[in-house]
Tab-separated table of N, CA and C and ligand atoms in Angstrom:
chain	number	residue	atom	x	y	z
A	24	MET	N	91.097	78.299	74.013
A	24	MET	CA	91.769	77.535	72.970
A	24	MET	C	93.286	77.443	73.173
A	25	PRO	N	93.981	78.574	73.499
A	25	PRO	CA	95.434	78.465	73.698
A	25	PRO	C	95.789	77.427	74.763
A	26	GLU	N	94.974	77.344	75.851
A	26	GLU	CA	95.316	76.387	76.907
A	26	GLU	C	95.154	74.947	76.421
A	27	LEU	N	94.241	74.720	75.500
A	27	LEU	CA	94.081	73.381	74.945
A	27	LEU	C	95.306	73.010	74.115
A	28	LEU	N	95.831	73.975	73.395
A	28	LEU	CA	96.998	73.725	72.550
A	28	LEU	C	98.234	73.411	73.380
A	29	THR	N	98.352	74.080	74.544
A	29	THR	CA	99.529	73.827	75.377
A	29	THR	C	99.338	72.577	76.231
A	30	GLY	N	98.107	72.113	76.378
A	30	GLY	CA	97.833	70.956	77.223
A	30	GLY	C	97.845	71.321	78.694
A	31	ASP	N	97.933	72.619	78.998
A	31	ASP	CA	98.019	73.110	80.375
A	31	ASP	C	96.665	73.686	80.764
A	32	VAL	N	95.734	72.825	81.090
A	32	VAL	CA	94.368	73.266	81.354
A	32	VAL	C	94.192	73.575	82.838
A	33	ALA	N	93.678	74.790	83.153
A	33	ALA	CA	93.421	75.163	84.543
A	33	ALA	C	92.041	74.656	84.934
A	34	ALA	N	91.990	73.763	85.906
A	34	ALA	CA	90.709	73.248	86.388
A	34	ALA	C	90.638	73.511	87.884
A	35	ASN	N	89.698	74.352	88.317
A	35	ASN	CA	89.583	74.704	89.722
A	35	ASN	C	88.749	73.684	90.476
A	36	GLN	N	89.164	73.415	91.712
A	36	GLN	CA	88.393	72.516	92.562
A	36	GLN	C	87.128	73.200	93.072
A	37	ASN	N	87.204	74.534	93.223
A	37	ASN	CA	86.033	75.259	93.718
A	37	ASN	C	85.109	75.559	92.536
A	38	VAL	N	84.004	74.888	92.503
A	38	VAL	CA	83.108	75.094	91.365
A	38	VAL	C	82.342	76.408	91.482
A	39	SER	N	82.219	76.928	92.709
A	39	SER	CA	81.660	78.275	92.826
A	39	SER	C	82.834	79.193	93.141
A	40	ALA	N	82.962	80.255	92.375
A	40	ALA	CA	84.104	81.158	92.541
A	40	ALA	C	84.155	81.677	93.973
A	41	ASN	N	85.346	81.928	94.480
A	41	ASN	CA	85.533	82.255	95.882
A	41	ASN	C	86.612	83.331	95.995
A	42	MET	N	86.256	84.443	96.659
A	42	MET	CA	87.216	85.546	96.789
A	42	MET	C	88.470	85.129	97.556
A	43	LYS	N	88.336	84.117	98.426
A	43	LYS	CA	89.499	83.660	99.204
A	43	LYS	C	90.559	83.053	98.293
A	44	ARG	N	90.179	82.691	97.088
A	44	ARG	CA	91.153	82.099	96.157
A	44	ARG	C	91.603	83.114	95.113
A	45	SER	N	91.473	84.372	95.446
A	45	SER	CA	91.817	85.435	94.502
A	45	SER	C	93.225	85.272	93.945
A	46	LYS	N	93.340	85.493	92.656
A	46	LYS	CA	94.634	85.478	91.974
A	46	LYS	C	94.750	86.743	91.143
A	47	PHE	N	95.989	87.215	91.003
A	47	PHE	CA	96.240	88.390	90.174
A	47	PHE	C	97.183	88.005	89.054
A	48	TYR	N	96.913	88.553	87.893
A	48	TYR	CA	97.723	88.315	86.705
A	48	TYR	C	98.134	89.686	86.175
A	49	VAL	N	99.417	89.872	85.880
A	49	VAL	CA	99.900	91.161	85.371
A	49	VAL	C	100.638	90.925	84.061
A	50	CYS	N	100.271	91.679	83.055
A	50	CYS	CA	100.946	91.568	81.757
A	50	CYS	C	102.283	92.314	81.817
A	51	PRO	N	103.405	91.631	81.560
A	51	PRO	CA	104.719	92.285	81.641
A	51	PRO	C	104.948	93.275	80.503
A	52	ILE	N	104.117	93.233	79.473
A	52	ILE	CA	104.313	94.143	78.345
A	52	ILE	C	103.523	95.440	78.525
A	53	CYS	N	102.230	95.339	78.782
A	53	CYS	CA	101.408	96.558	78.848
A	53	CYS	C	100.991	96.940	80.266
A	54	GLY	N	101.238	96.064	81.246
A	54	GLY	CA	100.886	96.396	82.623
A	54	GLY	C	99.434	96.106	82.985
A	55	ASN	N	98.678	95.532	82.079
A	55	ASN	CA	97.291	95.171	82.364
A	55	ASN	C	97.233	94.299	83.614
A	56	VAL	N	96.214	94.508	84.449
A	56	VAL	CA	96.050	93.732	85.672
A	56	VAL	C	94.711	93.007	85.617
A	57	ILE	N	94.748	91.709	85.873
A	57	ILE	CA	93.525	90.912	85.855
A	57	ILE	C	93.360	90.264	87.228
A	58	HIS	N	92.172	90.425	87.810
A	58	HIS	CA	91.844	89.742	89.065
A	58	HIS	C	90.903	88.595	88.748
A	59	ALA	N	91.144	87.442	89.349
A	59	ALA	CA	90.253	86.302	89.157
A	59	ALA	C	89.984	85.650	90.502
A	60	MET	N	88.801	85.041	90.652
A	60	MET	CA	88.436	84.359	91.904
A	60	MET	C	88.877	82.907	91.867
A	61	GLY	N	90.064	82.664	91.345
A	61	GLY	CA	90.615	81.327	91.210
A	61	GLY	C	91.534	81.344	90.005
A	62	GLU	N	92.306	80.285	89.850
A	62	GLU	CA	93.223	80.250	88.702
A	62	GLU	C	92.442	80.114	87.409
A	63	GLY	N	92.993	80.667	86.354
A	63	GLY	CA	92.355	80.585	85.049
A	63	GLY	C	93.400	80.741	83.971
A	64	ALA	N	92.965	80.706	82.748
A	64	ALA	CA	93.883	80.859	81.618
A	64	ALA	C	93.647	82.234	81.012
A	65	PHE	N	94.591	83.135	81.237
A	65	PHE	CA	94.443	84.499	80.743
A	65	PHE	C	95.652	84.864	79.903
A	66	SER	N	95.385	85.578	78.832
A	66	SER	CA	96.452	86.025	77.945
A	66	SER	C	96.324	87.513	77.717
A	67	CYS	N	97.466	88.160	77.461
A	67	CYS	CA	97.469	89.580	77.127
A	67	CYS	C	98.707	89.838	76.277
A	68	CYS	N	98.587	90.685	75.275
A	68	CYS	CA	99.695	91.021	74.385
A	68	CYS	C	100.348	89.747	73.813
A	69	GLY	N	99.544	88.716	73.621
A	69	GLY	CA	100.056	87.484	73.023
A	69	GLY	C	100.766	86.556	73.993
A	70	LEU	N	100.783	86.910	75.282
A	70	LEU	CA	101.467	86.071	76.285
A	70	LEU	C	100.456	85.415	77.197
A	71	ARG	N	100.700	84.178	77.561
A	71	ARG	CA	99.913	83.498	78.575
A	71	ARG	C	100.425	83.997	79.919
A	72	LEU	N	99.531	84.484	80.777
A	72	LEU	CA	99.955	85.061	82.048
A	72	LEU	C	99.855	84.047	83.182
A	73	PRO	N	100.936	83.788	83.903
A	73	PRO	CA	100.831	82.936	85.091
A	73	PRO	C	100.296	83.768	86.256
A	74	PRO	N	99.628	83.142	87.236
A	74	PRO	CA	99.196	83.929	88.400
A	74	PRO	C	100.428	84.411	89.166
A	75	LEU	N	100.361	85.632	89.714
A	75	LEU	CA	101.500	86.137	90.486
A	75	LEU	C	101.641	85.319	91.769
A	76	GLU	N	102.870	84.957	92.106
A	76	GLU	CA	103.148	84.262	93.362
A	76	GLU	C	103.018	85.286	94.479
A	77	GLU	N	102.488	84.868	95.621
A	77	GLU	CA	102.314	85.790	96.747
A	77	GLU	C	103.437	85.590	97.753
A	78	GLU	N	104.126	86.689	98.067
A	78	GLU	CA	105.230	86.630	99.029
A	78	GLU	C	104.791	87.288	100.333
A	79	VAL	N	105.520	86.942	101.396
A	79	VAL	CA	105.312	87.612	102.681
A	79	VAL	C	106.045	88.953	102.604
A	80	PRO	N	105.394	90.065	103.002
A	80	PRO	CA	106.052	91.368	102.906
A	80	PRO	C	107.370	91.399	103.680
A	81	ASP	N	108.417	91.959	103.056
A	81	ASP	CA	109.736	92.039	103.674
A	81	ASP	C	110.260	93.455	103.499
A	82	GLY	N	111.180	93.863	104.340
A	82	GLY	CA	111.880	95.143	104.211
A	82	GLY	C	111.054	96.281	103.655
A	83	GLU	N	111.410	96.717	102.461
A	83	GLU	CA	110.738	97.887	101.883
A	83	GLU	C	109.299	97.592	101.453
A	84	HIS	N	108.891	96.327	101.502
A	84	HIS	CA	107.512	95.985	101.133
A	84	HIS	C	106.628	95.768	102.354
A	85	ARG	N	107.148	96.140	103.522
A	85	ARG	CA	106.362	96.003	104.748
A	85	ARG	C	105.165	96.948	104.669
A	86	ILE	N	104.013	96.416	105.034
A	86	ILE	CA	102.759	97.169	104.883
A	86	ILE	C	102.292	97.637	106.261
A	87	THR	N	102.016	98.927	106.368
A	87	THR	CA	101.481	99.475	107.615
A	87	THR	C	99.986	99.721	107.429
A	88	VAL	N	99.200	99.240	108.383
A	88	VAL	CA	97.742	99.388	108.286
A	88	VAL	C	97.233	100.048	109.559
A	89	GLU	N	96.496	101.140	109.397
A	89	GLU	CA	95.859	101.800	110.533
A	89	GLU	C	94.376	101.888	110.245
A	90	THR	N	93.582	101.514	111.232
A	90	THR	CA	92.131	101.624	111.049
A	90	THR	C	91.670	102.954	111.631
A	91	VAL	N	90.991	103.747	110.825
A	91	VAL	CA	90.454	105.033	111.250
A	91	VAL	C	88.962	105.012	110.940
A	92	GLU	N	88.157	104.896	112.012
A	92	GLU	CA	86.699	104.758	111.887
A	92	GLU	C	86.362	103.613	110.932
A	93	ASP	N	85.671	103.885	109.832
A	93	ASP	CA	85.304	102.775	108.944
A	93	ASP	C	86.258	102.667	107.754
A	94	GLU	N	87.437	103.284	107.903
A	94	GLU	CA	88.421	103.214	106.823
A	94	GLU	C	89.711	102.553	107.303
A	95	MET	N	90.442	102.049	106.335
A	95	MET	CA	91.729	101.425	106.609
A	95	MET	C	92.768	102.240	105.824
A	96	PHE	N	93.745	102.776	106.561
A	96	PHE	CA	94.791	103.557	105.919
A	96	PHE	C	95.990	102.639	105.711
A	97	VAL	N	96.369	102.444	104.457
A	97	VAL	CA	97.439	101.516	104.100
A	97	VAL	C	98.623	102.317	103.561
A	98	SER	N	99.818	102.050	104.073
A	98	SER	CA	100.983	102.774	103.572
A	98	SER	C	102.215	101.878	103.557
A	99	LEU	N	103.140	102.226	102.685
A	99	LEU	CA	104.423	101.529	102.592
A	99	LEU	C	105.523	102.564	102.480
A	100	ASN	N	106.680	102.223	103.058
A	100	ASN	CA	107.850	103.076	102.896
A	100	ASN	C	108.675	102.460	101.763
A	101	HIS	N	108.194	102.646	100.546
A	101	HIS	CA	108.746	101.976	99.370
A	101	HIS	C	109.054	103.020	98.296
A	102	PRO	N	110.127	102.845	97.508
A	102	PRO	CA	110.394	103.809	96.435
A	102	PRO	C	109.188	103.943	95.500
A	103	MET	N	108.985	105.133	94.990
A	103	MET	CA	107.937	105.369	93.998
A	103	MET	C	108.596	106.117	92.833
A	104	GLU	N	109.590	105.419	92.229
A	104	GLU	CA	110.327	105.978	91.091
A	104	GLU	C	109.873	105.277	89.826
A	105	LYS	N	110.209	105.859	88.681
A	105	LYS	CA	109.763	105.297	87.400
A	105	LYS	C	110.045	103.809	87.262
A	106	GLY	N	111.258	103.378	87.609
A	106	GLY	CA	111.622	101.984	87.394
A	106	GLY	C	111.263	101.041	88.529
A	107	HIS	N	110.823	101.598	89.650
A	107	HIS	CA	110.565	100.769	90.834
A	107	HIS	C	109.495	101.450	91.674
A	108	PHE	N	108.308	100.892	91.640
A	108	PHE	CA	107.211	101.510	92.391
A	108	PHE	C	106.128	100.482	92.701
A	109	ILE	N	105.245	100.855	93.613
A	109	ILE	CA	104.077	100.019	93.916
A	109	ILE	C	103.045	100.329	92.840
A	110	SER	N	102.667	99.304	92.074
A	110	SER	CA	101.797	99.574	90.926
A	110	SER	C	100.313	99.456	91.253
A	111	PHE	N	99.971	98.638	92.247
A	111	PHE	CA	98.583	98.646	92.722
A	111	PHE	C	98.504	98.029	94.110
A	112	ILE	N	97.436	98.373	94.808
A	112	ILE	CA	97.137	97.761	96.101
A	112	ILE	C	95.682	97.313	96.034
A	113	ALA	N	95.428	96.087	96.470
A	113	ALA	CA	94.062	95.573	96.451
A	113	ALA	C	93.699	95.051	97.830
A	114	TYR	N	92.455	95.244	98.182
A	114	TYR	CA	91.904	94.756	99.457
A	114	TYR	C	90.777	93.799	99.109
A	115	VAL	N	90.959	92.541	99.488
A	115	VAL	CA	89.987	91.505	99.140
A	115	VAL	C	89.370	90.961	100.419
A	116	SER	N	88.044	90.993	100.516
A	116	SER	CA	87.352	90.364	101.648
A	116	SER	C	86.548	89.193	101.103
A	117	ASP	N	85.749	88.561	101.970
A	117	ASP	CA	84.978	87.398	101.527
A	117	ASP	C	84.074	87.709	100.338
A	118	ASN	N	83.578	88.936	100.298
A	118	ASN	CA	82.616	89.233	99.227
A	118	ASN	C	82.893	90.520	98.469
A	119	GLY	N	84.101	91.056	98.598
A	119	GLY	CA	84.354	92.298	97.884
A	119	GLY	C	85.804	92.484	97.501
A	120	LEU	N	86.015	93.405	96.576
A	120	LEU	CA	87.360	93.755	96.116
A	120	LEU	C	87.417	95.262	95.904
A	121	GLN	N	88.439	95.869	96.486
A	121	GLN	CA	88.725	97.271	96.179
A	121	GLN	C	90.161	97.294	95.698
A	122	MET	N	90.387	97.956	94.580
A	122	MET	CA	91.738	97.985	94.030
A	122	MET	C	92.041	99.379	93.532
A	123	GLU	N	93.241	99.840	93.818
A	123	GLU	CA	93.631	101.151	93.331
A	123	GLU	C	94.979	101.080	92.658
A	124	LYS	N	95.086	101.761	91.542
A	124	LYS	CA	96.329	101.831	90.783
A	124	LYS	C	97.154	102.968	91.357
A	125	LEU	N	98.457	102.748	91.479
A	125	LEU	CA	99.349	103.805	91.941
A	125	LEU	C	100.354	104.107	90.835
A	126	TYR	N	100.939	105.297	90.896
A	126	TYR	CA	101.872	105.741	89.853
A	126	TYR	C	103.145	106.293	90.492
A	127	PRO	N	104.269	106.266	89.744
A	127	PRO	CA	105.512	106.842	90.266
A	127	PRO	C	105.299	108.301	90.680
A	128	GLU	N	106.053	108.739	91.640
A	128	GLU	CA	106.021	110.105	92.194
A	128	GLU	C	104.852	110.303	93.160
A	129	GLN	N	103.905	109.362	93.175
A	129	GLN	CA	102.784	109.441	94.107
A	129	GLN	C	103.233	108.757	95.405
A	130	ALA	N	102.629	109.088	96.552
A	130	ALA	CA	102.971	108.389	97.795
A	130	ALA	C	102.368	106.992	97.758
A	131	ALA	N	103.084	106.028	98.365
A	131	ALA	CA	102.581	104.648	98.407
A	131	ALA	C	101.628	104.521	99.583
A	132	GLU	N	100.481	105.154	99.485
A	132	GLU	CA	99.494	105.113	100.553
A	132	GLU	C	98.108	105.368	99.998
A	133	LEU	N	97.125	104.768	100.634
A	133	LEU	CA	95.741	105.020	100.247
A	133	LEU	C	94.783	104.523	101.316
A	134	ARG	N	93.517	104.856	101.131
A	134	ARG	CA	92.483	104.470	102.091
A	134	ARG	C	91.498	103.530	101.433
A	135	PHE	N	91.091	102.517	102.192
A	135	PHE	CA	90.029	101.624	101.729
A	135	PHE	C	88.875	101.698	102.723
A	136	ARG	N	87.689	101.532	102.245
A	136	ARG	CA	86.516	101.390	103.112
A	136	ARG	C	86.589	99.986	103.701
A	137	ARG	N	86.470	99.884	105.021
A	137	ARG	CA	86.602	98.561	105.656
A	137	ARG	C	85.465	97.638	105.253
A	138	MET	N	85.799	96.408	104.897
A	138	MET	CA	84.792	95.417	104.501
A	138	MET	C	84.891	94.185	105.390
A	139	GLY	N	85.561	94.283	106.529
A	139	GLY	CA	85.741	93.118	107.391
A	139	GLY	C	87.063	92.437	107.118
A	140	PRO	N	87.260	91.270	107.733
A	140	PRO	CA	88.538	90.571	107.570
A	140	PRO	C	88.817	90.240	106.106
A	141	GLY	N	90.076	90.271	105.760
A	141	GLY	CA	90.412	89.963	104.368
A	141	GLY	C	91.908	89.969	104.178
A	142	LYS	N	92.320	90.254	102.951
A	142	LYS	CA	93.745	90.264	102.616
A	142	LYS	C	94.071	91.509	101.826
A	143	LEU	N	95.277	92.005	102.079
A	143	LEU	CA	95.808	93.113	101.273
A	143	LEU	C	96.816	92.529	100.304
A	144	PHE	N	96.742	92.947	99.067
A	144	PHE	CA	97.718	92.549	98.059
A	144	PHE	C	98.414	93.807	97.572
A	145	VAL	N	99.737	93.799	97.644
A	145	VAL	CA	100.528	94.940	97.202
A	145	VAL	C	101.438	94.450	96.088
A	146	CYS	N	101.399	95.140	94.952
A	146	CYS	CA	102.219	94.701	93.818
A	146	CYS	C	103.324	95.711	93.527
A	147	CYS	N	104.562	95.239	93.616
A	147	CYS	CA	105.726	96.049	93.251
A	147	CYS	C	106.096	95.669	91.815
A	148	ASN	N	106.325	96.657	90.988
A	148	ASN	CA	106.597	96.348	89.568
A	148	ASN	C	107.911	95.583	89.398
A	149	ARG	N	108.796	95.643	90.404
A	149	ARG	CA	110.079	94.953	90.275
A	149	ARG	C	110.125	93.648	91.085
A	150	HIS	N	109.459	93.624	92.244
A	150	HIS	CA	109.593	92.483	93.164
A	150	HIS	C	108.358	91.605	93.281
A	151	GLY	N	107.279	91.951	92.596
A	151	GLY	CA	106.120	91.078	92.578
A	151	GLY	C	105.062	91.383	93.618
A	152	LEU	N	104.296	90.350	93.936
A	152	LEU	CA	103.092	90.516	94.761
A	152	LEU	C	103.349	90.105	96.217
A	153	PHE	N	102.879	90.928	97.134
A	153	PHE	CA	102.998	90.655	98.572
A	153	PHE	C	101.612	90.614	99.173
A	154	ARG	N	101.426	89.717	100.125
A	154	ARG	CA	100.097	89.530	100.709
A	154	ARG	C	100.160	89.624	102.223
A	155	GLN	N	99.191	90.311	102.779
A	155	GLN	CA	99.096	90.425	104.236
A	155	GLN	C	97.635	90.297	104.654
A	156	THR	N	97.397	89.534	105.710
A	156	THR	CA	96.038	89.391	106.251
A	156	THR	C	95.687	90.639	107.059
A	157	VAL	N	94.453	91.113	106.920
A	157	VAL	CA	94.000	92.278	107.711
A	157	VAL	C	92.672	91.942	108.380
B	13	LIG	FE1	109.999	96.772	95.454
């Protein structure tokens, strides 16, 4: 209903949802994270959430990936302080999603079970979403 009122209706060209079109939405008030297999109209805390823009990893958001047997070890040399930290990392393949929440004071690293080719999404609470193909 809110999207009808604004006249800003999200209509996807892909009628069958597709992981390759994954979008992430983050509520700036409560930090809620929503994953969708395409653009949609999502609201949280009374705000309409735009999909996060995906940037190419730069400087402190550079992502290091090492494959160890059937796992992928992902790490970043990024601050993990209260006001500036990596808030989640997600690994999206053609048919799966693994996502882990990270917290300040924790290391910006984790392991995912390999699911084949896909994309890594890293979200910095200050600088937004970064995407890398794996
Ligand atoms: Fe950052």
